[in-house]
Amino acid sequence: MTLRPPSALTSLDALERAGLTDPADRTALQAVTAEFRVRISSEMAQVASPGVRAQFLPDVREAQVLPEELLDPIGDDAHAPVSGVTHRYPDRAILHATKTCEVYCRFCFRRETVGESGHLGEAEFEQVLDYLKATPAVREVIFTGGDPLVLSARRLGVMLDRLEALGTLDLVRFHSRVPVIAPERVTEALVTAFDRALPVWLVVHVNHPDEITEAAAQSLRRLNRARVPLLSQTVLLRGVNAETETLERLFRALIRHRVKPYYLHHPDLAKGTGHFRVTLEEGQAIMAALRGRLTGIAQPTYVLDIPGGHGKVPVGPGYLRRNGDLWMVSDPQGREHIYRDL
Ligand SMILES: *Cc1c(COP(=O)(O)O)cnc(C)c1O
Ligand code: SF4
């Protein structure tokens, strides 16, 4: 038997041929994939773990849109001073460098817009540079997408050169799923473009320990060697990782690969994603359980992006309760203790 080189799966037909979807669901899934595009990278197509598959395989339940599922769940459109920029906090601005990704995650909060063709154009990037020049309070540019690491190393290098030349930035940050789900894209050319005087930080989006294949581990090592500080962001998802054991395995795997868990996101109100959603209470219970048993270095902050573009905030669990003039503080086992302020 000869092994064919694996390739990305980008259509319902391809998924059906690979035996990943049930032909009996075909009509229902056609409706779903007409609205939300399909793509599973070759690396992820080779991982059989249910917690990984559930993130990328279209599901008939995506057709159920709930009233609270807003069109722009995190309000990206509400704070766009120039095309491609979201500027909500004074010291940092998001740059939407592209709308495409190496995978299309079924729970994505930008699922309405990802997959449209086209990267940020040259003229648009000039306008972004003009905006940053006029707004020196912005000390950090955050590349997001889509997935900014679908851009070529050459293009990213040119953009980073221009940003570094502004002289106003403390760092540039990338949010990307590529180092894990398409590790072959983390080439020597890319890490060379990242290893520069202006610090480049990378937040890798990873949700399940089985996503960290041997190739993914190697791509993280390449980034590490290029002096790129690595953080992670994880979306809390029913049917994927919303269990203490799974998240503990994920966060331990990340610190072994020199990645600091940064954020655990409460799922956003994206259209047709109700089957992934957990309650805040469930999320807090998982975080409380992790607090007692997992090194502090591996603890992310559990955050909610308040619908309507009102910002991201930590959502507990809380360990403090007022009791008259006193504070009651809960320990990791849930027992309360008195703390007296001056
Ligand atoms: C999440 C987010 C950021 C980055 O926030 P940090 O807490 O610094 O990670 C910046 N701008 C917008 C609009 C965001 O949604
Ligand atoms: S933007 Fe990120 S979460 Fe959304 S589909 Fe692309 S890779 Fe997945």
Coordinates of C-alpha atoms and ligand atoms in Angstrom, one line a residue:
M1 CA 0.0 0.0 0.0
T2 CA 1.3 3.5 -0.9
L3 CA 0.6 6.4 1.4
R4 CA -0.6 9.4 -0.3
P5 CA 0.6 12.8 1.0
P6 CA -2.2 14.1 3.2
S7 CA -4.0 17.2 2.2
A8 CA -6.5 19.6 3.8
L9 CA -10.2 18.6 3.6
T10 CA -12.2 21.6 2.3
S11 CA -15.6 20.3 1.2
L12 CA -18.5 18.1 2.4
D13 CA -17.7 15.7 -0.4
A14 CA -14.1 15.4 0.8
L15 CA -15.3 14.7 4.4
E16 CA -17.8 12.1 3.1
R17 CA -15.1 10.4 1.1
A18 CA -12.8 10.3 4.1
G19 CA -15.6 8.7 6.1
L20 CA -15.9 11.6 8.5
T21 CA -19.5 12.5 7.9
D22 CA -22.6 10.4 7.6
P23 CA -24.1 10.4 4.1
A24 CA -27.5 10.2 5.8
D25 CA -26.9 13.7 7.1
R26 CA -25.9 15.0 3.7
T27 CA -28.8 17.3 3.0
A28 CA -28.8 18.9 6.5
L29 CA -25.0 19.3 6.4
Q30 CA -25.2 20.9 2.9
A31 CA -27.4 23.7 4.4
V32 CA -24.9 24.1 7.3
T33 CA -21.8 24.2 5.1
A34 CA -23.5 26.6 2.6
E35 CA -23.5 29.1 5.5
F36 CA -20.3 28.2 7.4
R37 CA -17.3 27.0 5.4
V38 CA -15.4 23.8 6.0
R39 CA -11.7 23.3 6.2
I40 CA -9.6 20.8 8.1
S41 CA -5.9 21.1 7.8
S42 CA -3.9 18.0 6.8
E43 CA -2.3 17.8 10.2
M44 CA -5.7 17.8 12.0
A45 CA -7.3 15.5 9.4
Q46 CA -4.8 12.8 10.7
V47 CA -5.9 13.1 14.3
A48 CA -8.8 10.8 15.1
S49 CA -9.5 12.1 18.7
P50 CA -13.2 13.0 19.1
G51 CA -12.2 16.2 21.0
V52 CA -10.3 17.3 18.0
R53 CA -12.8 16.2 15.3
A54 CA -15.7 17.9 17.1
Q55 CA -14.0 21.3 16.6
F56 CA -13.8 21.0 12.8
L57 CA -16.5 18.6 11.5
P58 CA -19.8 20.3 10.5
D59 CA -22.7 19.3 12.7
V60 CA -26.4 19.4 11.9
R61 CA -27.0 21.3 15.2
E62 CA -25.3 24.4 13.7
A63 CA -28.6 25.0 11.8
Q64 CA -30.2 26.0 15.2
V65 CA -29.7 29.7 15.7
L66 CA -30.7 31.0 19.0
P67 CA -32.1 34.5 19.5
E68 CA -29.2 35.6 21.7
E69 CA -26.7 34.7 19.1
L70 CA -25.8 38.1 17.7
L71 CA -24.2 38.9 14.3
D72 CA -21.1 40.5 15.8
P73 CA -20.7 38.7 19.1
I74 CA -17.7 40.7 20.3
G75 CA -18.4 44.0 18.6
D76 CA -15.4 44.1 16.3
D77 CA -17.2 46.4 13.9
A78 CA -18.0 49.0 16.6
H79 CA -14.5 50.2 17.1
A80 CA -12.9 50.3 13.7
P81 CA -11.0 53.7 13.1
V82 CA -9.6 52.5 9.8
S83 CA -10.3 49.4 7.7
G84 CA -8.7 46.3 9.3
V85 CA -8.2 47.8 12.8
T86 CA -10.2 47.3 16.0
H87 CA -9.1 49.7 18.7
R88 CA -10.9 49.3 22.0
Y89 CA -8.2 49.7 24.6
P90 CA -5.9 52.7 24.6
D91 CA -2.6 50.9 24.6
R92 CA -3.3 48.1 22.0
A93 CA -5.0 47.6 18.7
I94 CA -6.0 44.6 16.8
L95 CA -5.0 44.3 13.1
H96 CA -7.1 41.9 11.0
A97 CA -4.5 40.9 8.5
T98 CA -6.5 38.3 6.6
K99 CA -9.9 36.6 6.7
T100 CA -8.7 33.2 5.9
C101 CA -7.6 30.3 8.2
E102 CA -6.0 26.9 7.9
V103 CA -9.0 25.4 9.6
Y104 CA -12.5 26.6 10.1
C105 CA -13.5 26.0 13.7
R106 CA -17.2 25.3 14.1
F107 CA -17.4 27.5 17.2
C108 CA -15.6 30.5 15.8
F109 CA -16.9 33.9 17.0
R110 CA -15.9 35.4 13.7
R111 CA -17.5 32.6 11.7
E112 CA -19.7 35.1 9.8
T113 CA -16.6 36.7 8.3
V114 CA -13.8 34.2 8.2
G115 CA -13.2 32.5 4.9
E116 CA -13.9 35.5 2.7
S117 CA -11.0 35.8 0.3
G118 CA -8.4 38.5 0.5
H119 CA -5.7 39.7 2.9
L120 CA -5.3 43.3 4.1
G121 CA -4.2 45.2 1.0
E122 CA -1.0 47.3 0.7
A123 CA -3.0 50.6 0.6
E124 CA -5.0 49.6 3.6
F125 CA -1.9 48.7 5.5
E126 CA -0.5 52.2 4.7
Q127 CA -3.6 53.7 6.3
V128 CA -3.1 51.5 9.3
L129 CA 0.5 52.8 9.6
D130 CA -0.8 56.4 9.3
Y131 CA -3.3 55.7 12.1
L132 CA -0.5 54.3 14.3
K133 CA 1.7 57.2 13.6
A134 CA -1.1 59.6 14.7
T135 CA -1.9 57.4 17.7
P136 CA 1.3 56.8 19.6
A137 CA -0.7 55.7 22.7
V138 CA -0.9 52.3 20.8
R139 CA 2.1 50.4 22.1
E140 CA 1.1 47.0 20.9
V141 CA -0.3 45.7 17.6
I142 CA -2.1 42.4 17.8
F143 CA -2.2 40.5 14.5
T144 CA -5.4 38.4 14.2
G145 CA -7.7 37.3 11.5
G146 CA -8.7 34.9 10.3
D147 CA -5.3 33.5 11.1
P148 CA -2.4 35.9 10.4
L149 CA 0.1 33.0 9.9
V150 CA -1.6 32.1 6.6
L151 CA 0.3 35.1 5.3
S152 CA 3.7 34.4 3.7
A153 CA 6.8 34.9 5.8
R154 CA 8.0 37.5 3.3
R155 CA 4.8 39.6 3.7
L156 CA 4.8 39.3 7.5
G157 CA 8.5 40.3 7.5
V158 CA 7.8 43.4 5.5
M159 CA 4.8 44.3 7.8
L160 CA 6.9 43.8 10.9
D161 CA 9.8 45.9 9.4
R162 CA 7.3 48.8 8.9
L163 CA 5.8 48.5 12.4
E164 CA 9.2 48.3 14.0
A165 CA 10.3 51.5 12.1
L166 CA 7.4 53.4 13.7
G167 CA 9.4 53.4 17.0
T168 CA 6.2 53.6 19.0
L169 CA 5.6 49.9 19.8
D170 CA 6.7 47.9 22.8
L171 CA 5.8 44.6 21.1
V172 CA 3.8 43.0 18.3
R173 CA 1.6 40.1 19.2
F174 CA 0.2 37.3 17.0
H175 CA -2.9 35.2 17.8
S176 CA -2.8 32.1 15.7
R177 CA -3.8 28.5 15.5
V178 CA -1.2 27.6 12.9
P179 CA 1.7 26.4 15.1
V180 CA -0.5 23.6 16.3
I181 CA -3.0 22.9 13.5
A182 CA -0.7 23.6 10.5
P183 CA 2.8 23.3 12.0
E184 CA 4.5 23.0 8.6
R185 CA 3.8 26.7 8.1
V186 CA 6.2 27.6 10.9
T187 CA 9.2 27.6 8.5
E188 CA 12.7 28.8 9.1
A189 CA 11.8 31.9 7.0
L190 CA 9.0 32.7 9.4
V191 CA 11.0 32.3 12.6
T192 CA 13.8 34.4 11.1
A193 CA 11.2 37.2 10.4
F194 CA 10.1 36.9 14.0
D195 CA 13.5 37.0 15.6
R196 CA 14.1 40.8 15.7
A197 CA 14.7 43.7 18.0
L198 CA 11.0 44.5 18.3
P199 CA 9.7 41.7 20.5
V200 CA 7.2 39.4 18.7
W201 CA 4.9 37.5 21.1
L202 CA 2.6 34.7 20.0
V203 CA -0.6 33.4 21.5
V204 CA -1.4 30.0 20.2
H205 CA -5.1 29.0 20.1
V206 CA -5.3 25.4 21.3
N207 CA -8.2 23.6 22.8
H208 CA -7.4 19.9 23.3
P209 CA -4.2 18.1 24.3
D210 CA -4.5 15.8 21.3
E211 CA -4.0 18.8 19.0
I212 CA -0.3 18.9 20.1
T213 CA 1.1 16.4 17.7
E214 CA 4.9 15.7 17.3
A215 CA 5.0 18.2 14.4
A216 CA 3.2 20.8 16.5
A217 CA 5.7 20.3 19.3
Q218 CA 8.5 20.9 16.9
S219 CA 7.0 24.1 15.5
L220 CA 6.7 25.4 19.1
R221 CA 10.4 24.5 19.6
R222 CA 11.3 26.5 16.5
L223 CA 9.4 29.5 17.8
N224 CA 11.0 29.2 21.2
R225 CA 14.5 29.2 19.7
A226 CA 13.6 32.4 17.8
R227 CA 13.0 34.1 21.2
V228 CA 9.2 34.3 20.7
P229 CA 7.5 34.2 24.1
L230 CA 4.6 31.7 23.8
L231 CA 1.2 32.0 25.5
S232 CA -2.0 30.1 24.8
Q233 CA -5.7 30.8 24.5
T234 CA -8.3 28.1 24.8
V235 CA -12.1 28.2 24.2
L236 CA -14.1 26.3 26.8
L237 CA -16.3 24.0 24.7
R238 CA -18.8 21.3 25.6
G239 CA -18.0 18.0 23.9
V240 CA -14.3 19.1 23.4
N241 CA -12.6 20.2 26.6
A242 CA -15.2 21.2 29.2
E243 CA -13.9 18.8 31.8
T244 CA -11.3 19.3 34.5
E245 CA -9.2 16.3 33.4
T246 CA -9.0 17.3 29.8
L247 CA -8.0 20.9 30.6
E248 CA -5.5 19.7 33.2
R249 CA -3.9 17.5 30.5
L250 CA -3.9 20.4 28.0
F251 CA -2.4 23.0 30.3
R252 CA 0.3 20.5 31.6
A253 CA 1.2 19.7 28.0
L254 CA 1.5 23.4 27.2
I255 CA 3.9 24.2 30.0
R256 CA 6.0 21.2 29.0
H257 CA 6.3 22.9 25.6
R258 CA 7.2 26.2 27.2
V259 CA 3.8 27.8 26.5
K260 CA 2.2 29.8 29.3
P261 CA -1.6 29.3 29.5
Y262 CA -3.0 32.8 29.1
Y263 CA -6.8 32.9 28.6
L264 CA -9.6 30.4 28.9
H265 CA -12.4 32.0 27.0
H266 CA -16.0 31.4 27.9
P267 CA -17.7 30.6 24.5
D268 CA -19.0 33.5 22.5
L269 CA -22.6 33.8 21.3
A270 CA -21.7 32.9 17.7
K271 CA -24.5 31.8 15.5
G272 CA -25.3 28.1 15.5
T273 CA -22.9 27.2 18.4
G274 CA -25.4 26.5 21.2
H275 CA -24.4 22.8 21.4
F276 CA -20.8 23.9 22.4
R277 CA -21.8 26.3 25.1
V278 CA -21.4 25.7 28.8
T279 CA -22.7 27.9 31.6
L280 CA -20.6 30.3 33.6
E281 CA -21.2 28.2 36.7
E282 CA -19.8 25.1 34.9
G283 CA -16.7 27.1 33.8
Q284 CA -16.2 28.4 37.3
A285 CA -16.4 25.0 38.8
I286 CA -13.7 23.7 36.4
M287 CA -11.5 26.6 37.2
A288 CA -11.9 26.1 41.0
A289 CA -11.0 22.4 40.6
L290 CA -7.9 23.3 38.6
R291 CA -6.8 25.9 41.2
G292 CA -6.3 23.2 43.8
R293 CA -4.5 20.7 41.7
L294 CA -2.5 22.5 39.0
T295 CA 0.7 24.6 39.3
G296 CA 0.0 28.3 39.2
I297 CA 2.1 28.6 36.1
A298 CA -0.4 26.5 34.1
Q299 CA -3.5 28.5 35.3
P300 CA -5.1 30.7 32.6
T301 CA -7.4 33.5 33.4
Y302 CA -11.1 32.6 32.7
V303 CA -12.5 35.5 30.7
L304 CA -15.8 36.5 29.1
D305 CA -16.0 38.9 26.1
I306 CA -19.1 40.9 27.1
P307 CA -21.5 40.8 24.1
G308 CA -21.8 44.1 22.3
G309 CA -18.1 45.0 22.4
H310 CA -17.9 46.0 26.0
G311 CA -14.5 44.3 26.6
K312 CA -13.1 41.2 28.1
V313 CA -13.2 40.5 31.9
P314 CA -12.2 37.8 34.2
V315 CA -15.2 35.8 35.4
G316 CA -14.0 34.0 38.4
P317 CA -14.6 32.0 40.3
G318 CA -14.5 34.6 43.0
Y319 CA -12.8 33.8 46.3
L320 CA -13.9 36.9 48.2
R321 CA -17.2 37.7 49.9
R322 CA -18.0 40.7 52.1
N323 CA -19.4 40.0 55.6
G324 CA -20.0 43.3 57.4
D325 CA -16.6 44.8 58.1
L326 CA -14.9 41.6 57.2
W327 CA -13.9 39.7 54.1
M328 CA -14.6 36.0 53.8
V329 CA -12.0 34.3 51.7
S330 CA -12.5 30.8 50.2
D331 CA -9.5 28.4 50.1
P332 CA -9.1 26.0 47.2
Q333 CA -11.1 23.4 49.1
G334 CA -14.0 25.8 49.5
R335 CA -13.6 26.5 53.2
E336 CA -14.0 30.1 54.2
H337 CA -11.6 32.1 56.3
I338 CA -11.8 35.6 57.8
Y339 CA -9.6 38.4 56.4
R340 CA -9.5 41.8 58.1
D341 CA -8.6 45.0 56.1
L342 CA -7.1 47.9 57.9
Ligands
LIG1 C1 -9.0 40.7 23.4 C2 -8.8 42.0 22.8 C3 -7.6 42.6 23.0 C4 -6.4 42.0 23.7 O1 -6.7 41.9 25.1 P1 -5.6 41.4 26.1 O2 -6.4 41.3 27.4 O3 -4.5 42.4 26.2 O4 -5.2 40.0 25.6 C5 -7.4 43.8 22.4 N1 -8.4 44.4 21.7 C6 -9.6 43.8 21.6 C7 -10.6 44.5 20.8 C8 -9.8 42.6 22.1 O5 -11.0 42.0 22.0
SF4_2 S1 -10.3 32.8 13.3 FE1 -9.4 31.2 14.7 S2 -11.1 30.3 15.7 FE2 -11.9 31.3 13.9 S3 -12.0 29.7 12.3 FE3 -10.0 30.8 12.1 S4 -8.6 29.6 13.3 FE4 -10.6 29.0 13.9

